[in-house]
Amino acid sequence: MPPRSAPDRLLAVLDAFDHDHPALTLTDISRRAGLPLTTAHRLVGALTAWGALERDPSGVYHVGLRLWEVSALAPRGLALRQAALPFLEDLYEATHENVQLAVRDGAEVVYIEWISGRSAVGVRIRVGARWPLHATGVGLALLAHTDPEFQAAYCTGPLPAFTAHTVTDPALLRRMLAEVRRTGCAVSVRQITDDALSVAAPVRGAGGAVAAAVSVVVPADGIQVPALIPAVRLAARGISRRLGWRPA
């Protein structure tokens, strides 16, 4: 393996942090980044001086606020969340259930906003969390509106299962995506946890392309899905209009 470049090593330090490892010692960073301790020490020092990392009194490092400032400039990040938040709050008030906003990053869905509902349904989601597209309502809504070549490749690729109900059959997934395009909404039942159901709808940007998806996650038992669909569609349509989309 060729030696890693300086940018690669720097990014490896940042990549050492994730939701399961939000606080790391210098030794932890060295190990998780695959770098010699002296190299990690030098890079961590530079990142800390710039503000990308912060060191607490105990000597443990955390992601710094400077990265938050930079990420706020991403058009699919803070700006999208700010545009969507009033409609997400309206959806929460209409349902009092978990409300989510997500975007696609390659073959995964990334959650950029989440309002926690009152029910005890098992939601394994938080801001920044990632899941494969086929296993969530927002993922299905996003996948259904990707280009046909991407969809074909995704459907024939590995489809990991998280419960006994996760869709892993390519033919069934293709039929589900066609139904999403036909109805304008996606329903995912017990795919991530056995007790949860999500209803999602796509959010369109100014040019009409799907830019995000919004969903409500509810207990899988005793919920009337048809009653949720209009509220989710209305929220998605409102966000789309706020982003500049106008229906033909």
PDB file of C-alpha atoms in Angstrom:
ATOM      1  CA  MET A   1       0.000   0.000   0.000  1.00  0.00           C
ATOM      2  CA  PRO A   2       1.465   3.412  -0.966  1.00  0.00           C
ATOM      3  CA  PRO A   3       2.080   5.866   1.888  1.00  0.00           C
ATOM      4  CA  ARG A   4      -0.844   8.113   2.649  1.00  0.00           C
ATOM      5  CA  SER A   5      -0.636  11.753   1.652  1.00  0.00           C
ATOM      6  CA  ALA A   6      -0.746  14.564   4.199  1.00  0.00           C
ATOM      7  CA  PRO A   7      -4.420  15.366   3.416  1.00  0.00           C
ATOM      8  CA  ASP A   8      -5.304  11.671   3.777  1.00  0.00           C
ATOM      9  CA  ARG A   9      -3.661  11.541   7.188  1.00  0.00           C
ATOM     10  CA  LEU A  10      -5.429  14.717   8.277  1.00  0.00           C
ATOM     11  CA  LEU A  11      -8.793  13.355   7.183  1.00  0.00           C
ATOM     12  CA  ALA A  12      -8.046  10.052   8.933  1.00  0.00           C
ATOM     13  CA  VAL A  13      -7.775  11.963  12.219  1.00  0.00           C
ATOM     14  CA  LEU A  14     -11.205  13.536  11.709  1.00  0.00           C
ATOM     15  CA  ASP A  15     -12.635  10.221  10.540  1.00  0.00           C
ATOM     16  CA  ALA A  16     -11.612   8.666  13.860  1.00  0.00           C
ATOM     17  CA  PHE A  17     -14.600  10.441  15.440  1.00  0.00           C
ATOM     18  CA  ASP A  18     -18.125   9.088  14.969  1.00  0.00           C
ATOM     19  CA  HIS A  19     -21.369   8.752  16.909  1.00  0.00           C
ATOM     20  CA  ASP A  20     -19.978   5.828  18.876  1.00  0.00           C
ATOM     21  CA  HIS A  21     -16.667   7.595  19.517  1.00  0.00           C
ATOM     22  CA  PRO A  22     -17.386  11.321  20.057  1.00  0.00           C
ATOM     23  CA  ALA A  23     -14.552  11.771  22.578  1.00  0.00           C
ATOM     24  CA  LEU A  24     -11.072  10.312  22.069  1.00  0.00           C
ATOM     25  CA  THR A  25      -7.678  10.473  23.707  1.00  0.00           C
ATOM     26  CA  LEU A  26      -4.610  11.060  21.565  1.00  0.00           C
ATOM     27  CA  THR A  27      -3.807   7.345  21.807  1.00  0.00           C
ATOM     28  CA  ASP A  28      -7.335   6.488  20.662  1.00  0.00           C
ATOM     29  CA  ILE A  29      -7.014   8.831  17.689  1.00  0.00           C
ATOM     30  CA  SER A  30      -3.648   7.337  16.748  1.00  0.00           C
ATOM     31  CA  ARG A  31      -5.071   3.801  16.856  1.00  0.00           C
ATOM     32  CA  ARG A  32      -8.348   4.514  15.068  1.00  0.00           C
ATOM     33  CA  ALA A  33      -6.653   6.630  12.373  1.00  0.00           C
ATOM     34  CA  GLY A  34      -3.892   4.068  11.852  1.00  0.00           C
ATOM     35  CA  LEU A  35      -1.173   6.648  12.434  1.00  0.00           C
ATOM     36  CA  PRO A  36       2.018   6.689  14.507  1.00  0.00           C
ATOM     37  CA  LEU A  37       1.527   8.495  17.787  1.00  0.00           C
ATOM     38  CA  THR A  38       3.977  11.253  16.840  1.00  0.00           C
ATOM     39  CA  THR A  39       2.154  11.890  13.546  1.00  0.00           C
ATOM     40  CA  ALA A  40      -1.232  11.900  15.269  1.00  0.00           C
ATOM     41  CA  HIS A  41       0.096  14.327  17.874  1.00  0.00           C
ATOM     42  CA  ARG A  42       1.274  16.759  15.188  1.00  0.00           C
ATOM     43  CA  LEU A  43      -1.954  16.620  13.199  1.00  0.00           C
ATOM     44  CA  VAL A  44      -4.179  16.840  16.264  1.00  0.00           C
ATOM     45  CA  GLY A  45      -2.235  19.900  17.368  1.00  0.00           C
ATOM     46  CA  ALA A  46      -2.795  21.600  14.006  1.00  0.00           C
ATOM     47  CA  LEU A  47      -6.502  20.742  13.973  1.00  0.00           C
ATOM     48  CA  THR A  48      -6.922  21.960  17.537  1.00  0.00           C
ATOM     49  CA  ALA A  49      -5.181  25.241  16.789  1.00  0.00           C
ATOM     50  CA  TRP A  50      -7.526  25.791  13.824  1.00  0.00           C
ATOM     51  CA  GLY A  51     -10.614  24.877  15.869  1.00  0.00           C
ATOM     52  CA  ALA A  52     -11.579  21.613  14.173  1.00  0.00           C
ATOM     53  CA  LEU A  53     -10.885  19.784  17.445  1.00  0.00           C
ATOM     54  CA  GLU A  54     -11.191  20.865  21.061  1.00  0.00           C
ATOM     55  CA  ARG A  55      -9.325  19.453  24.059  1.00  0.00           C
ATOM     56  CA  ASP A  56     -11.111  19.308  27.407  1.00  0.00           C
ATOM     57  CA  PRO A  57      -9.395  19.654  30.818  1.00  0.00           C
ATOM     58  CA  SER A  58      -8.978  15.880  31.087  1.00  0.00           C
ATOM     59  CA  GLY A  59      -6.994  15.786  27.837  1.00  0.00           C
ATOM     60  CA  VAL A  60      -9.755  14.179  25.756  1.00  0.00           C
ATOM     61  CA  TYR A  61     -10.483  15.541  22.281  1.00  0.00           C
ATOM     62  CA  HIS A  62     -13.878  16.396  20.783  1.00  0.00           C
ATOM     63  CA  VAL A  63     -14.991  17.762  17.416  1.00  0.00           C
ATOM     64  CA  GLY A  64     -14.685  21.566  17.518  1.00  0.00           C
ATOM     65  CA  LEU A  65     -17.175  24.290  16.727  1.00  0.00           C
ATOM     66  CA  ARG A  66     -15.150  25.443  13.724  1.00  0.00           C
ATOM     67  CA  LEU A  67     -16.333  22.374  11.816  1.00  0.00           C
ATOM     68  CA  TRP A  68     -19.935  23.257  12.701  1.00  0.00           C
ATOM     69  CA  GLU A  69     -19.388  26.733  11.263  1.00  0.00           C
ATOM     70  CA  VAL A  70     -18.045  25.270   8.033  1.00  0.00           C
ATOM     71  CA  SER A  71     -20.771  22.611   7.765  1.00  0.00           C
ATOM     72  CA  ALA A  72     -23.418  25.324   8.141  1.00  0.00           C
ATOM     73  CA  LEU A  73     -22.427  26.504   4.659  1.00  0.00           C
ATOM     74  CA  ALA A  74     -23.490  23.204   3.071  1.00  0.00           C
ATOM     75  CA  PRO A  75     -26.682  23.752   1.022  1.00  0.00           C
ATOM     76  CA  ARG A  76     -27.986  20.349   2.135  1.00  0.00           C
ATOM     77  CA  GLY A  77     -27.152  21.016   5.776  1.00  0.00           C
ATOM     78  CA  LEU A  78     -28.142  23.895   7.998  1.00  0.00           C
ATOM     79  CA  ALA A  79     -29.803  25.939   5.234  1.00  0.00           C
ATOM     80  CA  LEU A  80     -32.092  23.042   4.352  1.00  0.00           C
ATOM     81  CA  ARG A  81     -32.853  22.388   8.009  1.00  0.00           C
ATOM     82  CA  GLN A  82     -33.777  26.021   8.586  1.00  0.00           C
ATOM     83  CA  ALA A  83     -36.108  26.040   5.593  1.00  0.00           C
ATOM     84  CA  ALA A  84     -37.722  22.777   6.670  1.00  0.00           C
ATOM     85  CA  LEU A  85     -38.052  23.291  10.417  1.00  0.00           C
ATOM     86  CA  PRO A  86     -41.421  25.133  10.462  1.00  0.00           C
ATOM     87  CA  PHE A  87     -42.997  22.359   8.397  1.00  0.00           C
ATOM     88  CA  LEU A  88     -41.373  19.629  10.499  1.00  0.00           C
ATOM     89  CA  GLU A  89     -42.798  21.286  13.607  1.00  0.00           C
ATOM     90  CA  ASP A  90     -46.250  21.425  11.981  1.00  0.00           C
ATOM     91  CA  LEU A  91     -45.977  17.721  11.146  1.00  0.00           C
ATOM     92  CA  TYR A  92     -45.021  16.983  14.733  1.00  0.00           C
ATOM     93  CA  GLU A  93     -47.983  18.990  16.060  1.00  0.00           C
ATOM     94  CA  ALA A  94     -50.295  17.061  13.731  1.00  0.00           C
ATOM     95  CA  THR A  95     -49.004  13.650  14.795  1.00  0.00           C
ATOM     96  CA  HIS A  96     -46.957  14.005  18.015  1.00  0.00           C
ATOM     97  CA  GLU A  97     -44.724  11.309  16.587  1.00  0.00           C
ATOM     98  CA  ASN A  98     -41.065  11.184  15.524  1.00  0.00           C
ATOM     99  CA  VAL A  99     -40.405  13.490  12.559  1.00  0.00           C
ATOM    100  CA  GLN A 100     -37.283  13.261  10.414  1.00  0.00           C
ATOM    101  CA  LEU A 101     -35.570  15.057   7.539  1.00  0.00           C
ATOM    102  CA  ALA A 102     -32.891  13.287   5.508  1.00  0.00           C
ATOM    103  CA  VAL A 103     -30.755  13.586   2.373  1.00  0.00           C
ATOM    104  CA  ARG A 104     -29.002  11.006   0.208  1.00  0.00           C
ATOM    105  CA  ASP A 105     -25.251  10.529   0.266  1.00  0.00           C
ATOM    106  CA  GLY A 106     -24.367   7.845  -2.257  1.00  0.00           C
ATOM    107  CA  ALA A 107     -26.038   4.584  -1.238  1.00  0.00           C
ATOM    108  CA  GLU A 108     -26.963   5.873   2.211  1.00  0.00           C
ATOM    109  CA  VAL A 109     -29.478   8.197   3.766  1.00  0.00           C
ATOM    110  CA  VAL A 110     -28.143  10.812   6.216  1.00  0.00           C
ATOM    111  CA  TYR A 111     -30.468  12.334   8.806  1.00  0.00           C
ATOM    112  CA  ILE A 112     -30.043  16.094   9.165  1.00  0.00           C
ATOM    113  CA  GLU A 113     -32.980  16.874  11.489  1.00  0.00           C
ATOM    114  CA  TRP A 114     -35.094  14.915  13.945  1.00  0.00           C
ATOM    115  CA  ILE A 115     -37.925  15.880  16.300  1.00  0.00           C
ATOM    116  CA  SER A 116     -38.567  13.260  18.959  1.00  0.00           C
ATOM    117  CA  GLY A 117     -42.159  12.141  19.407  1.00  0.00           C
ATOM    118  CA  ARG A 118     -44.017  11.063  22.518  1.00  0.00           C
ATOM    119  CA  SER A 119     -44.317   7.368  21.709  1.00  0.00           C
ATOM    120  CA  ALA A 120     -41.785   4.827  22.907  1.00  0.00           C
ATOM    121  CA  VAL A 121     -41.280   3.416  19.426  1.00  0.00           C
ATOM    122  CA  GLY A 122     -37.715   2.250  18.933  1.00  0.00           C
ATOM    123  CA  VAL A 123     -36.133   4.876  16.690  1.00  0.00           C
ATOM    124  CA  ARG A 124     -32.458   4.210  16.024  1.00  0.00           C
ATOM    125  CA  ILE A 125     -31.984   7.611  14.415  1.00  0.00           C
ATOM    126  CA  ARG A 126     -30.147  10.777  15.360  1.00  0.00           C
ATOM    127  CA  VAL A 127     -28.806  13.736  13.440  1.00  0.00           C
ATOM    128  CA  GLY A 128     -25.861  12.565  11.364  1.00  0.00           C
ATOM    129  CA  ALA A 129     -26.888   8.896  11.458  1.00  0.00           C
ATOM    130  CA  ARG A 130     -26.656   6.858   8.267  1.00  0.00           C
ATOM    131  CA  TRP A 131     -28.646   3.866   7.008  1.00  0.00           C
ATOM    132  CA  PRO A 132     -28.813   2.055   3.661  1.00  0.00           C
ATOM    133  CA  LEU A 133     -31.422   3.548   1.363  1.00  0.00           C
ATOM    134  CA  HIS A 134     -33.620   0.455   1.074  1.00  0.00           C
ATOM    135  CA  ALA A 135     -34.226   0.058   4.824  1.00  0.00           C
ATOM    136  CA  THR A 136     -35.992   3.324   5.718  1.00  0.00           C
ATOM    137  CA  GLY A 137     -38.960   5.328   4.536  1.00  0.00           C
ATOM    138  CA  VAL A 138     -36.896   8.407   3.685  1.00  0.00           C
ATOM    139  CA  GLY A 139     -34.351   6.168   1.963  1.00  0.00           C
ATOM    140  CA  LEU A 140     -37.018   4.590  -0.235  1.00  0.00           C
ATOM    141  CA  ALA A 141     -38.414   8.039  -1.106  1.00  0.00           C
ATOM    142  CA  LEU A 142     -34.937   9.196  -2.131  1.00  0.00           C
ATOM    143  CA  LEU A 143     -33.920   6.005  -3.934  1.00  0.00           C
ATOM    144  CA  ALA A 144     -37.115   5.965  -5.983  1.00  0.00           C
ATOM    145  CA  HIS A 145     -36.136   9.294  -7.550  1.00  0.00           C
ATOM    146  CA  THR A 146     -32.521   8.547  -8.418  1.00  0.00           C
ATOM    147  CA  ASP A 147     -31.570   7.834 -12.030  1.00  0.00           C
ATOM    148  CA  PRO A 148     -32.470   4.386 -13.402  1.00  0.00           C
ATOM    149  CA  GLU A 149     -28.836   3.272 -13.662  1.00  0.00           C
ATOM    150  CA  PHE A 150     -28.198   3.974  -9.984  1.00  0.00           C
ATOM    151  CA  GLN A 151     -31.404   2.209  -8.973  1.00  0.00           C
ATOM    152  CA  ALA A 152     -30.551  -0.853 -11.051  1.00  0.00           C
ATOM    153  CA  ALA A 153     -27.089  -1.085  -9.539  1.00  0.00           C
ATOM    154  CA  TYR A 154     -28.428  -0.573  -6.004  1.00  0.00           C
ATOM    155  CA  CYS A 155     -31.156  -3.192  -6.330  1.00  0.00           C
ATOM    156  CA  THR A 156     -28.707  -5.826  -7.518  1.00  0.00           C
ATOM    157  CA  GLY A 157     -26.100  -4.977  -4.888  1.00  0.00           C
ATOM    158  CA  PRO A 158     -25.943  -6.233  -1.310  1.00  0.00           C
ATOM    159  CA  LEU A 159     -29.147  -5.411   0.601  1.00  0.00           C
ATOM    160  CA  PRO A 160     -28.293  -5.888   4.280  1.00  0.00           C
ATOM    161  CA  ALA A 161     -31.069  -6.931   6.662  1.00  0.00           C
ATOM    162  CA  PHE A 162     -31.652  -5.429  10.107  1.00  0.00           C
ATOM    163  CA  THR A 163     -34.832  -7.289  11.008  1.00  0.00           C
ATOM    164  CA  ALA A 164     -36.742 -10.213   9.536  1.00  0.00           C
ATOM    165  CA  HIS A 165     -38.860  -7.634   7.680  1.00  0.00           C
ATOM    166  CA  THR A 166     -36.057  -5.755   5.914  1.00  0.00           C
ATOM    167  CA  VAL A 167     -36.531  -5.890   2.146  1.00  0.00           C
ATOM    168  CA  THR A 168     -33.647  -7.876   0.660  1.00  0.00           C
ATOM    169  CA  ASP A 169     -35.303  -9.169  -2.525  1.00  0.00           C
ATOM    170  CA  PRO A 170     -34.304  -7.034  -5.557  1.00  0.00           C
ATOM    171  CA  ALA A 171     -37.563  -7.672  -7.410  1.00  0.00           C
ATOM    172  CA  LEU A 172     -39.660  -6.635  -4.415  1.00  0.00           C
ATOM    173  CA  LEU A 173     -37.535  -3.532  -3.908  1.00  0.00           C
ATOM    174  CA  ARG A 174     -38.017  -2.503  -7.538  1.00  0.00           C
ATOM    175  CA  ARG A 175     -41.800  -2.898  -7.156  1.00  0.00           C
ATOM    176  CA  MET A 176     -41.724  -0.801  -3.979  1.00  0.00           C
ATOM    177  CA  LEU A 177     -39.796   1.971  -5.724  1.00  0.00           C
ATOM    178  CA  ALA A 178     -42.286   1.999  -8.593  1.00  0.00           C
ATOM    179  CA  GLU A 179     -45.102   2.332  -6.055  1.00  0.00           C
ATOM    180  CA  VAL A 180     -43.307   5.254  -4.395  1.00  0.00           C
ATOM    181  CA  ARG A 181     -43.104   7.058  -7.719  1.00  0.00           C
ATOM    182  CA  ARG A 182     -46.763   6.317  -8.418  1.00  0.00           C
ATOM    183  CA  THR A 183     -48.167   7.425  -5.071  1.00  0.00           C
ATOM    184  CA  GLY A 184     -45.666  10.094  -4.060  1.00  0.00           C
ATOM    185  CA  CYS A 185     -44.948   8.501  -0.702  1.00  0.00           C
ATOM    186  CA  ALA A 186     -42.989   5.595   0.776  1.00  0.00           C
ATOM    187  CA  VAL A 187     -43.973   3.247   3.584  1.00  0.00           C
ATOM    188  CA  SER A 188     -41.340   1.247   5.439  1.00  0.00           C
ATOM    189  CA  VAL A 189     -42.623  -1.338   7.907  1.00  0.00           C
ATOM    190  CA  ARG A 190     -40.444  -2.866  10.661  1.00  0.00           C
ATOM    191  CA  GLN A 191     -37.310  -2.647   8.519  1.00  0.00           C
ATOM    192  CA  ILE A 192     -34.935  -1.116  11.084  1.00  0.00           C
ATOM    193  CA  THR A 193     -36.694  -2.113  14.308  1.00  0.00           C
ATOM    194  CA  ASP A 194     -39.554  -4.556  14.783  1.00  0.00           C
ATOM    195  CA  ASP A 195     -41.871  -1.990  16.355  1.00  0.00           C
ATOM    196  CA  ALA A 196     -41.582   0.959  13.961  1.00  0.00           C
ATOM    197  CA  LEU A 197     -43.254   2.082  10.758  1.00  0.00           C
ATOM    198  CA  SER A 198     -42.363   5.161   8.733  1.00  0.00           C
ATOM    199  CA  VAL A 199     -44.229   7.135   6.095  1.00  0.00           C
ATOM    200  CA  ALA A 200     -42.066   9.411   3.939  1.00  0.00           C
ATOM    201  CA  ALA A 201     -42.400  11.815   1.034  1.00  0.00           C
ATOM    202  CA  PRO A 202     -39.796  13.427  -1.244  1.00  0.00           C
ATOM    203  CA  VAL A 203     -38.809  17.081  -0.991  1.00  0.00           C
ATOM    204  CA  ARG A 204     -37.973  18.865  -4.253  1.00  0.00           C
ATOM    205  CA  GLY A 205     -35.561  21.702  -4.851  1.00  0.00           C
ATOM    206  CA  ALA A 206     -36.065  24.748  -7.048  1.00  0.00           C
ATOM    207  CA  GLY A 207     -35.315  22.818 -10.240  1.00  0.00           C
ATOM    208  CA  GLY A 208     -37.728  20.002  -9.411  1.00  0.00           C
ATOM    209  CA  ALA A 209     -35.134  17.358  -8.537  1.00  0.00           C
ATOM    210  CA  VAL A 210     -35.610  15.520  -5.259  1.00  0.00           C
ATOM    211  CA  ALA A 211     -33.307  17.102  -2.694  1.00  0.00           C
ATOM    212  CA  ALA A 212     -34.415  15.468   0.558  1.00  0.00           C
ATOM    213  CA  ALA A 213     -37.166  13.430   2.173  1.00  0.00           C
ATOM    214  CA  VAL A 214     -39.351  13.960   5.227  1.00  0.00           C
ATOM    215  CA  SER A 215     -40.959  11.235   7.311  1.00  0.00           C
ATOM    216  CA  VAL A 216     -42.944  10.443  10.403  1.00  0.00           C
ATOM    217  CA  VAL A 217     -42.061   7.307  12.394  1.00  0.00           C
ATOM    218  CA  VAL A 218     -44.797   5.682  14.457  1.00  0.00           C
ATOM    219  CA  PRO A 219     -45.475   2.388  16.280  1.00  0.00           C
ATOM    220  CA  ALA A 220     -46.108  -0.371  13.754  1.00  0.00           C
ATOM    221  CA  ASP A 221     -49.131  -1.711  15.623  1.00  0.00           C
ATOM    222  CA  GLY A 222     -52.480   0.042  15.551  1.00  0.00           C
ATOM    223  CA  ILE A 223     -51.537   2.844  13.155  1.00  0.00           C
ATOM    224  CA  GLN A 224     -53.707   3.760  10.184  1.00  0.00           C
ATOM    225  CA  VAL A 225     -51.182   4.583   7.457  1.00  0.00           C
ATOM    226  CA  PRO A 226     -53.689   6.351   5.155  1.00  0.00           C
ATOM    227  CA  ALA A 227     -54.282   8.915   7.894  1.00  0.00           C
ATOM    228  CA  LEU A 228     -50.580   9.825   7.983  1.00  0.00           C
ATOM    229  CA  ILE A 229     -49.949  10.152   4.256  1.00  0.00           C
ATOM    230  CA  PRO A 230     -51.684  13.536   3.678  1.00  0.00           C
ATOM    231  CA  ALA A 231     -49.822  15.154   6.602  1.00  0.00           C
ATOM    232  CA  VAL A 232     -46.433  13.908   5.407  1.00  0.00           C
ATOM    233  CA  ARG A 233     -47.131  14.945   1.821  1.00  0.00           C
ATOM    234  CA  LEU A 234     -48.225  18.395   2.988  1.00  0.00           C
ATOM    235  CA  ALA A 235     -45.003  18.870   4.955  1.00  0.00           C
ATOM    236  CA  ALA A 236     -42.882  17.754   1.985  1.00  0.00           C
ATOM    237  CA  ARG A 237     -44.778  20.065  -0.344  1.00  0.00           C
ATOM    238  CA  GLY A 238     -44.353  23.014   2.018  1.00  0.00           C
ATOM    239  CA  ILE A 239     -40.610  22.466   2.318  1.00  0.00           C
ATOM    240  CA  SER A 240     -40.352  22.109  -1.460  1.00  0.00           C
ATOM    241  CA  ARG A 241     -42.092  25.434  -1.973  1.00  0.00           C
ATOM    242  CA  ARG A 242     -39.817  27.085   0.585  1.00  0.00           C
ATOM    243  CA  LEU A 243     -36.846  25.781  -1.443  1.00  0.00           C
ATOM    244  CA  GLY A 244     -38.250  27.407  -4.586  1.00  0.00           C
ATOM    245  CA  TRP A 245     -40.076  24.507  -6.218  1.00  0.00           C
ATOM    246  CA  ARG A 246     -43.257  25.295  -8.120  1.00  0.00           C
ATOM    247  CA  PRO A 247     -45.464  22.493  -9.447  1.00  0.00           C
ATOM    248  CA  ALA A 248     -46.068  22.403 -13.153  1.00  0.00           C
TER     249      ALA A 248
END
